[in-house]
Amino acid sequence: MRSAVLIVGTIAMRSLAYSGWSKSDIQQPDDPREHIRELQRKWGSDWAFSGIPTFGHLDHVHCLTEPDEHFDIGIVGAPFDSAVTYRPGARMGPRAIRAASTRHLPSRSFHPNAGVNPYRSWAKVLDCGDIPITPIDNVVALRQMTEALTELGSRAAATPDHQARPRLIIFGGDHSLSLPALRALKAVHGSPMAVLHFDAHLDTLHPSSYPYSWASDAAEFNHGSMFWKASREGLVLNGSSVHAGLRTRLSGTDWTTYDEDDHQGYLRIYTDDIDRIGVAGIVDLIRDRIGMDIAVYLSIDIDVLDPAFAPGTGAPEPGGWTSRELIRILSGLRDLNIVGADIVEVAPAYDSLGGDTALTAASLAYEIITTWVLKGLAVNGGTKVRGMDGGAVGSPANKQEL
């Protein structure tokens, strides 16, 4: 046995010698920190197609089980679709968006229009993982999402001189998650939010709009009535909120659905309005309605886009905006006081082979994160933040305006 060990050891050392290595080459250096730096230099980066698929190759921490973990911007998955009224599948959305974001390498994420790399600026941006949400009890699921988002949103930010509380961007999941998000924001900020809602559908529907007669409290929690419920709970700042991108059919035989929406105080911007007033006009309508100081919750249902750009969703509606138009609208709204956001209804089972819907959702998330980083720079340095359609952005003096 001893002879066998000696033979194996001799063969191993000879193999090292034949490969150009000696025993001294595998010894630890005197300075462990230098060794770590060398390992990081050699092995510390990924290609777009390698590594574990966190969002944009960001560091991953299961923030809900790490109460001492602080961050400035957190990506949180809410894999829940048990409140849909048509096609399910959005519970797989957070995973699909992360997989589609693999080309968002932190080392290659400088935003040429914003003049900043949001992952190499002041903000600590983490992928906080998913909320483990039950798919078989919507009452418990609502509680789980509310408690999780309240806990995460209540932490002190990692960089308090830029912002007091962290910002959360939530990947859905179906759109019902906006209700627990608004409950959490009300608990954290102590006041209702203006809602900036991009969607083909109103989502302020009275629950009786759906064709069922077995009413219950649980039935009120669905992905078309969550803003109706949020308004009834005093979570939405009526008179300052906006729907944008609307193009849906209504219930009944008249405009009663709009009357209900009017009672909740939303401005309605329709998809076709962009043909009349353009991107800049849409931006102006939203900014004039909301203002620059009010706390805003941004909610993007991916079906606001035409199915040509986002086929992978549960309730597609032809005739929507292009992804370019939506990105330009978002960039024009960078000076809004957005304190939380979601991107919902990405359902990869219906997506194209290339995952175009998830790819677009990942790009929208990048735009939101960039907006928050710019906002933090403005707060700390007094720089005026403006978007593509509002003037120059970024620090380079010679940057051309679009």
XYZ file of C-alpha atoms in Angstrom:
402
model
C 0.000 0.000 0.000
C 2.825 2.356 0.953
C 4.536 1.605 -2.349
C 1.359 2.500 -4.236
C 1.148 5.886 -2.454
C 4.804 6.602 -3.261
C 4.248 5.680 -6.889
C 1.171 7.945 -7.171
C 3.026 10.835 -5.488
C 6.009 10.410 -7.790
C 3.801 10.345 -10.878
C 1.998 13.506 -9.697
C 5.251 15.417 -9.140
C 6.601 14.264 -12.486
C 3.365 15.401 -14.167
C 3.842 18.853 -12.624
C 7.413 18.899 -13.838
C 6.417 17.867 -17.376
C 3.768 20.619 -17.468
C 6.306 23.265 -16.472
C 5.204 23.462 -12.828
C 7.311 22.797 -9.774
C 6.327 22.224 -6.171
C 7.175 25.827 -5.321
C 4.666 27.021 -7.920
C 1.713 25.677 -5.949
C 2.736 27.108 -2.587
C 0.723 29.981 -1.152
C 2.396 33.407 -1.362
C 3.461 35.158 1.822
C 0.703 37.778 1.417
C -2.743 36.085 1.304
C -4.329 39.309 0.054
C -2.061 39.327 -2.977
C -3.006 35.710 -3.613
C -6.716 36.617 -3.519
C -6.116 39.520 -5.895
C -4.315 37.207 -8.289
C -7.119 34.653 -8.158
C -9.642 37.416 -8.791
C -7.616 38.645 -11.755
C -7.452 35.164 -13.272
C -10.897 33.764 -12.459
C -13.075 36.627 -11.234
C -14.958 37.505 -14.409
C -17.451 35.749 -16.661
C -18.390 35.761 -20.285
C -22.021 36.504 -21.081
C -22.667 32.769 -21.475
C -20.856 31.591 -18.330
C -21.517 31.761 -14.617
C -24.635 31.379 -12.500
C -27.460 33.477 -14.038
C -28.007 36.206 -11.486
C -29.344 39.448 -12.917
C -26.553 41.010 -14.954
C -23.944 38.785 -13.256
C -24.441 40.813 -10.071
C -23.593 39.413 -6.659
C -26.364 37.278 -5.227
C -27.411 37.312 -1.588
C -30.633 35.766 -0.290
C -31.425 39.059 1.383
C -34.475 37.778 3.260
C -32.292 35.403 5.287
C -29.450 37.930 5.711
C -30.956 40.729 7.820
C -27.632 42.531 8.173
C -27.138 42.769 4.406
C -27.553 46.340 3.180
C -27.883 47.448 -0.422
C -28.966 50.497 -2.380
C -30.809 48.747 -5.196
C -32.174 45.239 -4.834
C -33.522 42.939 -7.547
C -36.245 40.744 -6.062
C -38.117 37.954 -7.833
C -41.772 37.273 -7.080
C -42.456 33.963 -8.891
C -46.220 33.971 -8.428
C -49.002 33.685 -11.020
C -51.926 32.206 -9.115
C -53.995 35.383 -9.535
C -54.133 35.460 -13.334
C -57.435 35.385 -15.192
C -56.192 34.052 -18.541
C -52.854 32.365 -19.339
C -50.622 31.370 -16.398
C -46.850 30.985 -16.601
C -45.461 34.248 -15.229
C -44.140 32.442 -12.142
C -41.224 31.521 -14.403
C -40.665 35.174 -15.317
C -37.968 36.077 -12.766
C -35.798 33.167 -13.874
C -36.278 34.047 -17.549
C -35.412 37.714 -17.022
C -32.243 36.796 -15.156
C -31.216 34.380 -17.904
C -31.890 37.047 -20.536
C -29.716 39.560 -18.670
C -26.486 37.612 -19.007
C -25.080 40.058 -21.558
C -25.379 42.833 -18.957
C -21.853 42.341 -17.662
C -21.033 44.914 -14.960
C -17.715 45.590 -16.675
C -19.524 46.379 -19.916
C -22.602 48.318 -18.816
C -21.700 51.964 -19.381
C -24.870 53.710 -20.542
C -23.820 56.041 -23.383
C -26.971 58.152 -23.192
C -26.940 58.483 -19.410
C -23.184 58.829 -19.072
C -22.836 56.311 -16.246
C -22.223 52.631 -15.602
C -24.909 51.945 -12.981
C -23.002 48.927 -11.655
C -19.715 50.820 -11.313
C -21.022 53.973 -9.682
C -21.967 54.771 -6.075
C -24.778 52.220 -5.648
C -24.474 48.751 -4.188
C -26.717 46.727 -6.494
C -27.580 43.167 -5.442
C -29.625 40.332 -6.806
C -31.596 39.520 -3.655
C -33.083 36.326 -5.026
C -36.741 35.305 -4.965
C -39.474 35.454 -2.379
C -40.543 31.822 -1.813
C -44.267 32.306 -2.456
C -46.843 29.561 -2.077
C -48.714 28.743 -5.321
C -51.680 27.114 -3.566
C -53.011 29.759 -1.147
C -53.398 33.296 -2.452
C -54.227 34.728 0.964
C -50.952 33.428 2.357
C -49.112 34.448 -0.835
C -50.305 38.042 -0.435
C -49.087 38.046 3.154
C -45.725 36.570 2.181
C -45.096 39.168 -0.513
C -46.199 42.049 1.722
C -44.008 40.981 4.646
C -40.984 40.257 2.459
C -41.116 43.546 0.568
C -41.755 45.536 3.748
C -38.764 43.944 5.452
C -36.426 44.549 2.522
C -37.674 48.072 1.874
C -37.362 49.058 5.541
C -33.617 48.486 5.734
C -31.170 51.345 5.752
C -29.500 51.844 2.395
C -25.870 50.804 2.022
C -24.931 54.345 0.924
C -27.061 56.638 3.113
C -25.569 59.888 1.810
C -27.270 59.148 -1.521
C -30.589 57.739 -0.270
C -32.059 56.727 3.061
C -33.854 53.561 1.968
C -33.026 50.956 -0.674
C -34.922 50.804 -3.946
C -36.485 47.503 -4.970
C -37.205 46.395 -8.511
C -39.497 43.376 -8.488
C -39.623 40.809 -11.267
C -42.995 39.136 -11.644
C -44.879 37.040 -11.584
C -48.321 38.320 -12.394
C -49.413 41.902 -11.860
C -51.177 41.231 -8.580
C -47.807 41.676 -6.826
C -48.225 45.461 -7.170
C -50.691 45.360 -4.275
C -48.236 43.952 -1.697
C -45.561 46.265 -3.114
C -47.759 49.309 -2.517
C -48.638 48.077 0.969
C -44.930 47.755 1.723
C -44.148 51.231 0.380
C -46.958 52.747 2.449
C -45.481 51.090 5.537
C -41.962 52.311 4.727
C -42.750 55.855 3.559
C -45.869 56.506 5.615
C -47.894 57.912 2.720
C -49.699 56.787 -0.425
C -47.869 56.677 -3.772
C -48.583 58.031 -7.207
C -48.743 55.045 -9.543
C -47.187 55.233 -12.998
C -48.698 52.220 -14.690
C -47.612 51.048 -18.157
C -50.077 48.468 -19.406
C -52.458 47.561 -22.197
C -55.128 47.086 -19.506
C -56.564 49.308 -16.785
C -56.139 46.969 -13.787
C -58.455 49.199 -11.747
C -61.330 46.821 -12.445
C -63.999 46.158 -9.877
C -63.839 42.420 -9.096
C -67.404 42.028 -10.398
C -66.054 42.813 -13.863
C -65.034 39.173 -14.089
C -67.672 36.560 -14.963
C -68.084 34.907 -11.602
C -70.734 35.218 -8.925
C -68.982 33.456 -6.059
C -67.606 36.602 -4.475
C -65.023 36.414 -1.696
C -62.257 38.506 -0.167
C -59.676 36.274 -1.812
C -61.272 36.781 -5.235
C -60.630 40.520 -4.988
C -56.899 39.796 -5.169
C -56.222 39.265 -8.852
C -54.067 40.770 -11.562
C -56.836 43.012 -12.925
C -58.262 44.412 -9.692
C -55.165 45.006 -7.542
C -55.115 48.780 -8.178
C -58.846 48.969 -7.396
C -58.104 47.267 -4.098
C -55.040 49.479 -3.505
C -57.156 52.602 -3.993
C -59.749 51.342 -1.519
C -56.947 50.795 1.013
C -55.608 54.333 0.574
C -52.335 53.191 -0.998
C -52.660 55.196 -4.220
C -52.459 58.968 -4.474
C -55.622 59.653 -6.424
C -55.394 62.590 -8.805
C -51.694 62.086 -9.524
C -51.582 58.598 -11.025
C -51.318 57.570 -14.670
C -52.130 54.643 -16.929
C -50.049 54.665 -20.130
C -50.300 52.463 -23.213
C -53.966 51.479 -22.877
C -55.716 49.629 -25.720
C -58.109 47.099 -24.241
C -61.750 46.102 -24.459
C -64.073 47.077 -21.621
C -66.689 45.176 -19.643
C -70.385 45.539 -20.331
C -72.044 47.697 -22.984
C -70.803 51.184 -22.105
C -68.013 53.200 -20.463
C -68.801 52.168 -16.879
C -65.268 50.737 -16.555
C -63.869 54.208 -17.291
C -66.239 55.731 -14.732
C -64.801 53.397 -12.078
C -61.294 54.367 -13.148
C -62.190 58.058 -12.951
C -63.280 57.580 -9.328
C -59.778 56.291 -8.618
C -58.212 59.412 -10.104
C -56.065 58.105 -12.960
C -55.064 59.928 -16.121
C -55.485 57.580 -19.082
C -52.952 57.723 -21.930
C -53.789 55.480 -24.841
C -51.426 53.652 -27.147
C -52.616 55.648 -30.148
C -51.781 58.949 -28.443
C -48.140 58.439 -29.373
C -49.079 58.793 -33.043
C -50.560 62.211 -32.321
C -48.090 63.733 -29.838
C -44.998 61.511 -30.090
C -42.711 60.254 -27.330
C -41.988 63.761 -26.023
C -45.719 64.445 -25.715
C -46.276 61.255 -23.703
C -43.389 62.230 -21.412
C -44.842 65.715 -20.913
C -48.295 64.369 -20.054
C -46.859 62.068 -17.396
C -44.531 64.674 -15.897
C -47.256 67.323 -15.780
C -49.632 64.917 -14.078
C -47.271 63.519 -11.446
C -44.761 66.290 -10.805
C -41.180 65.926 -9.655
C -41.563 65.640 -5.883
C -44.305 63.073 -5.283
C -43.164 59.524 -4.472
C -43.940 57.276 -7.445
C -44.390 53.543 -7.858
C -43.508 52.475 -11.404
C -45.293 49.371 -12.649
C -44.580 47.934 -16.095
C -46.776 45.170 -17.439
C -44.772 43.835 -20.369
C -47.973 43.602 -22.439
C -47.858 47.386 -22.848
C -45.576 46.468 -25.749
C -46.869 45.083 -29.002
C -46.749 41.260 -29.165
C -44.156 41.632 -31.919
C -41.767 42.802 -29.190
C -43.208 40.927 -26.206
C -45.081 37.780 -27.244
C -44.299 35.979 -23.985
C -47.075 37.287 -21.794
C -50.404 36.105 -20.482
C -52.753 38.637 -22.099
C -51.179 39.982 -25.309
C -52.908 42.864 -27.081
C -51.947 43.754 -30.677
C -51.249 47.378 -31.537
C -48.881 48.258 -28.697
C -45.811 50.447 -28.345
C -42.388 49.369 -29.508
C -39.614 48.591 -27.061
C -37.699 51.602 -28.393
C -40.611 53.922 -27.646
C -40.979 52.640 -24.100
C -37.253 52.932 -23.387
C -37.296 56.523 -24.654
C -40.322 57.343 -22.509
C -38.631 55.929 -19.415
C -35.456 57.890 -20.110
C -37.512 61.058 -20.345
C -38.898 60.435 -16.852
C -35.593 60.161 -14.990
C -36.314 63.169 -12.818
C -39.457 61.611 -11.298
C -39.168 60.519 -7.669
C -39.535 56.790 -8.349
C -39.175 54.869 -5.082
C -40.089 51.367 -6.249
C -40.763 49.462 -9.455
C -41.921 46.203 -10.927
C -41.773 44.464 -14.308
C -44.503 41.850 -14.520
C -46.355 39.316 -16.656
C -43.301 37.898 -18.432
C -44.398 34.338 -19.239
C -41.561 32.491 -20.999
C -43.715 29.549 -22.083
C -45.272 31.827 -24.718
C -42.075 33.642 -25.644
C -40.159 33.442 -28.902
C -37.324 30.953 -29.277
C -34.853 33.739 -28.597
C -36.643 34.866 -25.438
C -37.377 38.336 -26.820
C -39.867 39.256 -24.072
C -37.476 38.418 -21.254
C -34.656 40.160 -23.113
C -36.726 43.339 -23.323
C -37.714 43.087 -19.654
C -34.037 42.845 -18.681
C -33.276 45.968 -20.718
C -36.117 47.852 -19.042
C -34.726 46.852 -15.645
C -31.320 48.210 -16.682
C -32.972 51.534 -17.579
C -34.710 51.729 -14.191
C -31.498 50.928 -12.310
C -29.677 53.577 -14.342
C -32.374 56.106 -13.455
C -31.935 55.414 -9.745
C -28.159 55.710 -9.940
C -28.459 59.038 -11.757
C -30.986 60.239 -9.194
C -28.593 59.366 -6.382
C -25.793 61.267 -8.104
C -28.071 64.282 -8.438
C -29.036 64.181 -4.760
C -25.444 63.922 -3.630
C -23.781 66.238 -6.123
C -26.518 68.664 -7.040
C -26.463 67.579 -10.699
C -29.727 68.022 -12.550
C -30.906 64.683 -13.912
C -32.613 64.826 -17.270
C -33.495 62.191 -19.791
C -33.166 61.646 -23.503
C -36.061 63.896 -24.384
C -35.372 66.394 -21.607
C -31.821 67.436 -22.436
C -28.266 66.393 -21.721
C -27.428 63.648 -19.261
C -24.209 62.220 -17.935
C -20.921 63.869 -17.103
C -18.984 64.127 -20.410
C -19.015 67.747 -21.520
C -18.851 66.831 -25.194
C -21.693 64.288 -25.133
C -24.168 64.893 -27.920
C -27.833 65.250 -27.040
C -30.293 62.970 -28.754
